[in-house]
């Protein structure tokens, strides 16, 4: 009997609370407010956002560049390692080819100098391209998450990733030129020093951007690392050092011209010795250094402007392909 009365009383109290809540002034006021605000004014327009991002393009780029700057500065395992490698490699090349820059007496002397340039281009370039693979692969995972959240567009990330590499590569090239140029003993000329710097700078740019491109094209870092070995083989074989351009079979000559390392070596060797009229003994006959470069390597000093244009086009091409692939390909596992 007591339990029945208690249940009935509890039921009545809940009904009373529900009646008070439904008939309260606050509820009626809120319902009228919702009804009034749900009807747009006669002169209003529908809410519309031009893009899914909170900031415009310039704001997205600045945010990505700021983030990349902090990330690069706090990644000594990447930047400090490749910088120390450049210092070590520069000292090694300078020591091995000490004071050989002006001692050109025969074809072997020129081959030795060309070998120093070939070694610098291939080894320093491959070092940069290999070291950038794991870093960009990790950054790509962050890109997927932040792009999905609508923080920024893919092109803003790609442009920031490309630009943030420039000051670090400039520092590397400055170290390389400051160490190797006086140690090897090249001709002191502002024109020749600039060309030496410019060719090496473009070389590090396109090697680094090539590594970034391989990451954007492949689903994982191991796949990119495997794929890069094929590119390194082509950059080595068709650079013009192991097999000079006039000796390459004509049906493979197109591959020589599309290989960026061949243009780097062309610019470095031709700018240093393409205008040197000194007579040397080459294969039993006397020729000038400039004539030997034309006949044996196919390097013409008057074509250096073309070389300069092609050298800067390769970094632009690889960077553009990286921006395209990083935006179009999505290898994130669902």
Coordinates of C-alpha atoms in Angstrom, one line a residue:
X1 CA 0.0 0.0 0.0
X2 CA 2.8 2.3 0.9
X3 CA 4.7 1.5 -2.3
X4 CA 1.6 2.2 -4.5
X5 CA 1.1 5.6 -2.9
X6 CA 4.7 6.5 -3.3
X7 CA 4.8 5.6 -7.0
X8 CA 1.6 7.5 -7.6
X9 CA 3.0 10.6 -5.8
X10 CA 6.2 10.4 -7.8
X11 CA 4.2 10.1 -11.0
X12 CA 2.1 13.2 -10.1
X13 CA 5.2 15.2 -9.3
X14 CA 6.7 14.4 -12.7
X15 CA 3.5 15.4 -14.4
X16 CA 3.5 18.7 -12.5
X17 CA 7.1 19.4 -13.4
X18 CA 6.4 18.7 -17.0
X19 CA 3.3 21.0 -17.0
X20 CA 5.2 23.8 -15.3
X21 CA 8.1 23.4 -17.8
X22 CA 5.8 23.4 -20.9
X23 CA 3.8 26.4 -19.7
X24 CA 6.8 28.5 -18.4
X25 CA 7.4 31.9 -19.8
X26 CA 11.0 31.1 -20.7
X27 CA 10.0 28.3 -22.9
X28 CA 7.3 30.3 -24.7
X29 CA 9.8 33.2 -25.1
X30 CA 12.5 30.9 -26.6
X31 CA 10.0 29.3 -29.0
X32 CA 8.9 32.7 -30.3
X33 CA 12.5 33.8 -30.6
X34 CA 13.5 30.7 -32.7
X35 CA 10.4 31.2 -34.9
X36 CA 11.2 34.8 -35.4
X37 CA 14.9 34.3 -36.2
X38 CA 14.2 31.4 -38.5
X39 CA 12.5 33.7 -41.0
X40 CA 15.1 35.8 -42.9
X41 CA 14.5 39.5 -43.4
X42 CA 13.1 40.5 -46.8
X43 CA 16.3 42.2 -48.0
X44 CA 18.7 39.5 -46.7
X45 CA 20.8 37.0 -48.9
X46 CA 21.7 33.4 -48.3
X47 CA 24.9 32.8 -46.3
X48 CA 27.7 31.9 -48.8
X49 CA 31.4 31.4 -48.5
X50 CA 33.6 31.7 -51.6
X51 CA 36.1 29.0 -50.4
X52 CA 36.2 26.4 -47.7
X53 CA 39.2 28.1 -46.1
X54 CA 39.1 30.7 -43.4
X55 CA 41.9 32.8 -45.0
X56 CA 42.6 33.9 -48.5
X57 CA 45.5 32.5 -50.6
X58 CA 48.1 34.9 -49.3
X59 CA 47.2 34.2 -45.7
X60 CA 47.3 30.4 -46.3
X61 CA 50.8 30.7 -47.9
X62 CA 52.1 32.9 -45.0
X63 CA 50.8 30.4 -42.4
X64 CA 52.4 27.5 -44.2
X65 CA 55.7 29.3 -44.7
X66 CA 55.7 30.2 -41.0
X67 CA 55.0 26.6 -40.0
X68 CA 57.7 25.3 -42.4
X69 CA 60.3 27.8 -41.1
X70 CA 59.7 26.6 -37.5
X71 CA 59.7 23.0 -38.6
X72 CA 63.0 23.3 -40.5
X73 CA 64.7 25.2 -37.7
X74 CA 63.7 22.5 -35.3
X75 CA 64.9 19.6 -37.5
X76 CA 68.6 19.4 -36.9
X77 CA 68.5 15.7 -38.0
X78 CA 67.7 16.9 -41.5
X79 CA 69.3 20.3 -42.0
X80 CA 72.3 20.0 -39.7
X81 CA 73.2 16.6 -41.2
X82 CA 73.2 17.7 -44.8
X83 CA 75.0 21.0 -43.9
X84 CA 77.8 19.1 -42.2
X85 CA 78.0 16.7 -45.1
X86 CA 78.5 19.6 -47.4
X87 CA 81.3 20.9 -45.3
X88 CA 83.0 17.5 -45.2
X89 CA 82.5 16.9 -48.9
X90 CA 83.9 20.4 -49.8
X91 CA 87.0 19.8 -47.8
X92 CA 87.4 16.4 -49.3
X93 CA 87.1 17.6 -52.9
X94 CA 89.4 20.6 -52.1
X95 CA 92.1 18.4 -50.7
X96 CA 91.9 15.7 -53.4
X97 CA 92.2 18.3 -56.2
X98 CA 94.4 20.8 -54.4
X99 CA 95.7 23.6 -56.7
X100 CA 94.8 21.8 -59.9
X101 CA 92.6 24.4 -61.3
X102 CA 95.2 26.2 -63.4
X103 CA 97.6 23.4 -64.0
X104 CA 96.1 22.3 -67.3
X105 CA 98.9 20.8 -69.5
X106 CA 97.2 17.8 -71.2
X107 CA 93.9 16.1 -71.5
X108 CA 94.4 14.2 -68.3
X109 CA 94.7 17.4 -66.3
X110 CA 91.4 18.5 -67.7
X111 CA 89.8 15.1 -67.0
X112 CA 90.9 15.4 -63.4
X113 CA 89.2 18.8 -63.0
X114 CA 86.1 17.6 -64.8
X115 CA 86.1 14.6 -62.4
X116 CA 86.1 17.0 -59.4
X117 CA 83.0 18.7 -60.9
X118 CA 81.3 15.4 -61.6
X119 CA 81.9 14.1 -58.1
X120 CA 80.6 17.3 -56.5
X121 CA 77.4 17.3 -58.7
X122 CA 76.6 13.7 -58.2
X123 CA 77.5 13.1 -54.6
X124 CA 76.3 16.4 -53.2
X125 CA 73.1 16.2 -55.3
X126 CA 72.3 12.6 -54.3
X127 CA 72.9 13.4 -50.7
X128 CA 70.4 16.2 -50.8
X129 CA 67.8 14.2 -52.7
X130 CA 68.1 11.2 -50.4
X131 CA 68.0 13.2 -47.2
X132 CA 64.8 15.1 -48.2
X133 CA 62.8 11.9 -48.7
X134 CA 62.0 10.9 -45.1
X135 CA 61.3 14.5 -44.1
X136 CA 58.8 15.3 -46.8
X137 CA 57.2 11.9 -46.4
X138 CA 56.5 12.8 -42.7
X139 CA 55.3 16.3 -43.6
X140 CA 52.9 14.8 -46.2
X141 CA 51.0 12.9 -43.4
X142 CA 50.5 16.2 -41.6
X143 CA 49.3 17.8 -44.9
X144 CA 46.6 15.2 -45.3
X145 CA 45.2 15.9 -41.8
X146 CA 45.4 19.7 -42.0
X147 CA 44.0 19.8 -45.6
X148 CA 41.1 17.7 -44.6
X149 CA 40.4 20.0 -41.7
X150 CA 40.2 22.9 -44.2
X151 CA 43.3 24.8 -42.8
X152 CA 44.9 25.5 -46.2
X153 CA 45.0 24.4 -49.8
X154 CA 47.6 22.0 -51.2
X155 CA 49.2 24.6 -53.4
X156 CA 50.0 26.8 -50.3
X157 CA 51.7 24.0 -48.6
X158 CA 53.7 23.0 -51.8
X159 CA 54.8 26.6 -52.5
X160 CA 56.0 27.0 -48.9
X161 CA 57.8 23.7 -48.9
X162 CA 59.6 24.7 -52.1
X163 CA 60.6 28.2 -51.0
X164 CA 61.8 27.2 -47.5
X165 CA 64.5 25.1 -49.1
X166 CA 66.0 28.0 -50.9
X167 CA 67.9 29.7 -48.0
X168 CA 69.3 26.4 -46.7
X169 CA 70.5 25.4 -50.2
X170 CA 72.0 28.9 -50.7
X171 CA 74.0 28.4 -47.4
X172 CA 75.2 25.0 -48.6
X173 CA 76.3 26.4 -52.0
X174 CA 78.1 29.3 -50.3
X175 CA 80.0 26.9 -48.1
X176 CA 80.9 24.7 -51.1
X177 CA 82.1 27.7 -53.2
X178 CA 84.1 29.3 -50.4
X179 CA 85.9 26.1 -49.6
X180 CA 86.5 24.4 -53.0
X181 CA 87.1 27.4 -55.3
X182 CA 90.3 28.6 -53.7
X183 CA 91.5 25.2 -52.7
X184 CA 91.2 23.8 -56.2
X185 CA 92.6 27.0 -57.6
X186 CA 90.3 28.0 -60.3
X187 CA 90.7 31.3 -62.3
X188 CA 89.8 34.2 -60.1
X189 CA 87.1 36.1 -62.0
X190 CA 83.7 37.4 -60.8
X191 CA 82.2 35.9 -64.0
X192 CA 83.6 32.4 -63.4
X193 CA 82.9 32.5 -59.6
X194 CA 79.3 33.4 -60.3
X195 CA 78.9 30.6 -62.9
X196 CA 80.4 28.1 -60.5
X197 CA 78.0 29.2 -57.8
X198 CA 75.0 29.4 -60.1
X199 CA 75.5 25.9 -61.6
X200 CA 75.9 24.3 -58.2
X201 CA 72.9 26.1 -56.8
X202 CA 70.6 25.0 -59.6
X203 CA 72.1 21.5 -59.2
X204 CA 71.2 21.3 -55.5
X205 CA 67.8 22.8 -56.3
X206 CA 66.7 20.2 -58.9
X207 CA 68.1 17.3 -56.9
X208 CA 66.2 18.4 -53.8
X209 CA 63.0 19.0 -55.7
X210 CA 63.4 15.7 -57.5
X211 CA 63.4 14.0 -54.1
X212 CA 60.3 15.9 -53.1
X213 CA 58.6 14.9 -56.4
X214 CA 59.4 11.2 -55.9
X215 CA 57.7 11.4 -52.5
X216 CA 54.6 13.1 -53.9
X217 CA 54.3 10.4 -56.6
X218 CA 54.7 7.3 -54.5
X219 CA 52.6 5.9 -51.6
X220 CA 55.5 5.6 -49.1
X221 CA 59.1 6.5 -48.3
X222 CA 60.5 3.0 -49.1
X223 CA 58.9 3.1 -52.6
X224 CA 60.3 6.5 -53.3
X225 CA 63.8 5.4 -52.1
X226 CA 63.7 2.4 -54.5
X227 CA 62.5 4.6 -57.4
X228 CA 65.2 7.2 -56.9
X229 CA 68.0 4.7 -57.7
X230 CA 66.8 4.5 -61.3
X231 CA 67.0 8.3 -61.6
X232 CA 70.4 8.4 -60.0
X233 CA 71.6 5.9 -62.6
X234 CA 70.4 8.1 -65.4
X235 CA 71.9 11.2 -63.9
X236 CA 75.2 9.4 -63.6
X237 CA 75.5 7.7 -66.9
X238 CA 74.2 10.5 -69.1
X239 CA 75.9 13.4 -67.3
X240 CA 78.6 13.7 -70.1
X241 CA 81.5 12.6 -67.9
X242 CA 81.6 8.8 -68.3
X243 CA 80.6 9.1 -72.0
X244 CA 81.0 12.6 -73.6
X245 CA 78.2 13.9 -75.8
X246 CA 79.9 13.3 -79.2
X247 CA 80.4 9.7 -78.3
X248 CA 76.9 8.9 -77.2
X249 CA 74.9 6.9 -79.9
X250 CA 72.5 9.2 -81.7
X251 CA 69.4 7.1 -80.6
X252 CA 70.4 7.8 -77.0
X253 CA 71.4 11.5 -77.5
X254 CA 67.9 12.7 -76.5
X255 CA 68.4 11.2 -73.0
X256 CA 71.6 13.2 -72.6
X257 CA 69.8 16.4 -73.4
X258 CA 67.0 15.8 -70.9
X259 CA 69.4 14.8 -68.1
X260 CA 69.9 17.8 -65.8
X261 CA 73.3 16.8 -64.6
X262 CA 74.7 17.1 -68.1
X263 CA 73.7 20.8 -68.2
X264 CA 75.3 21.3 -64.8
X265 CA 78.6 19.9 -65.9
X266 CA 78.4 21.8 -69.1
X267 CA 77.9 25.1 -67.3
X268 CA 80.6 24.4 -64.7
X269 CA 83.4 23.2 -67.1
X270 CA 82.6 25.6 -70.0
X271 CA 82.4 28.7 -67.8
X272 CA 85.8 27.9 -66.3
X273 CA 87.7 26.8 -69.4
X274 CA 85.6 27.5 -72.4
X275 CA 87.3 30.8 -73.1
X276 CA 90.9 29.7 -72.2
X277 CA 93.2 29.9 -75.2
X278 CA 96.1 28.0 -73.6
X279 CA 97.7 25.4 -75.9
X280 CA 97.9 21.9 -74.4
X281 CA 98.8 18.4 -75.7
X282 CA 95.8 16.2 -76.2
X283 CA 96.2 12.7 -77.5
X284 CA 99.5 13.6 -79.2
X285 CA 98.4 16.8 -80.9
X286 CA 98.3 20.4 -79.8
X287 CA 95.0 22.2 -79.2
X288 CA 93.7 25.0 -77.1
X289 CA 91.7 24.2 -74.0
X290 CA 88.6 25.8 -75.6
X291 CA 89.0 23.8 -78.8
X292 CA 89.4 20.6 -76.9
X293 CA 86.2 21.2 -74.9
X294 CA 84.3 21.8 -78.2
X295 CA 85.7 18.8 -80.0
X296 CA 85.8 16.2 -77.2
X297 CA 82.9 17.2 -74.9
X298 CA 80.7 19.2 -77.3
X299 CA 80.8 22.2 -74.9
X300 CA 80.6 25.6 -76.6
X301 CA 81.3 28.8 -74.6
X302 CA 78.9 30.9 -76.7
X303 CA 76.0 28.6 -75.7
X304 CA 76.3 29.4 -72.0
X305 CA 73.2 31.6 -72.0
X306 CA 71.1 28.6 -73.1
X307 CA 72.7 26.5 -70.4
X308 CA 71.8 29.1 -67.8
X309 CA 68.1 29.1 -68.9
X310 CA 67.9 25.3 -68.9
X311 CA 69.5 25.0 -65.5
X312 CA 66.9 27.2 -63.8
X313 CA 64.0 25.5 -65.7
X314 CA 64.7 22.1 -64.2
X315 CA 64.1 23.2 -60.6
X316 CA 60.9 25.1 -61.7
X317 CA 59.7 22.0 -63.5
X318 CA 60.3 19.6 -60.6
X319 CA 58.8 22.0 -58.1
X320 CA 55.7 22.5 -60.3
X321 CA 55.3 18.7 -60.7
X322 CA 55.7 18.3 -56.9
X323 CA 52.9 20.9 -56.3
X324 CA 50.6 19.2 -58.8
X325 CA 51.2 15.6 -57.5
X326 CA 50.9 16.5 -53.8
X327 CA 47.5 18.1 -54.5
X328 CA 46.1 15.4 -56.8
X329 CA 47.4 12.2 -55.3
X330 CA 46.2 11.0 -51.9
X331 CA 47.8 7.9 -50.5
X332 CA 46.3 8.1 -47.1
X333 CA 44.9 4.9 -45.8
X334 CA 41.2 4.9 -45.0

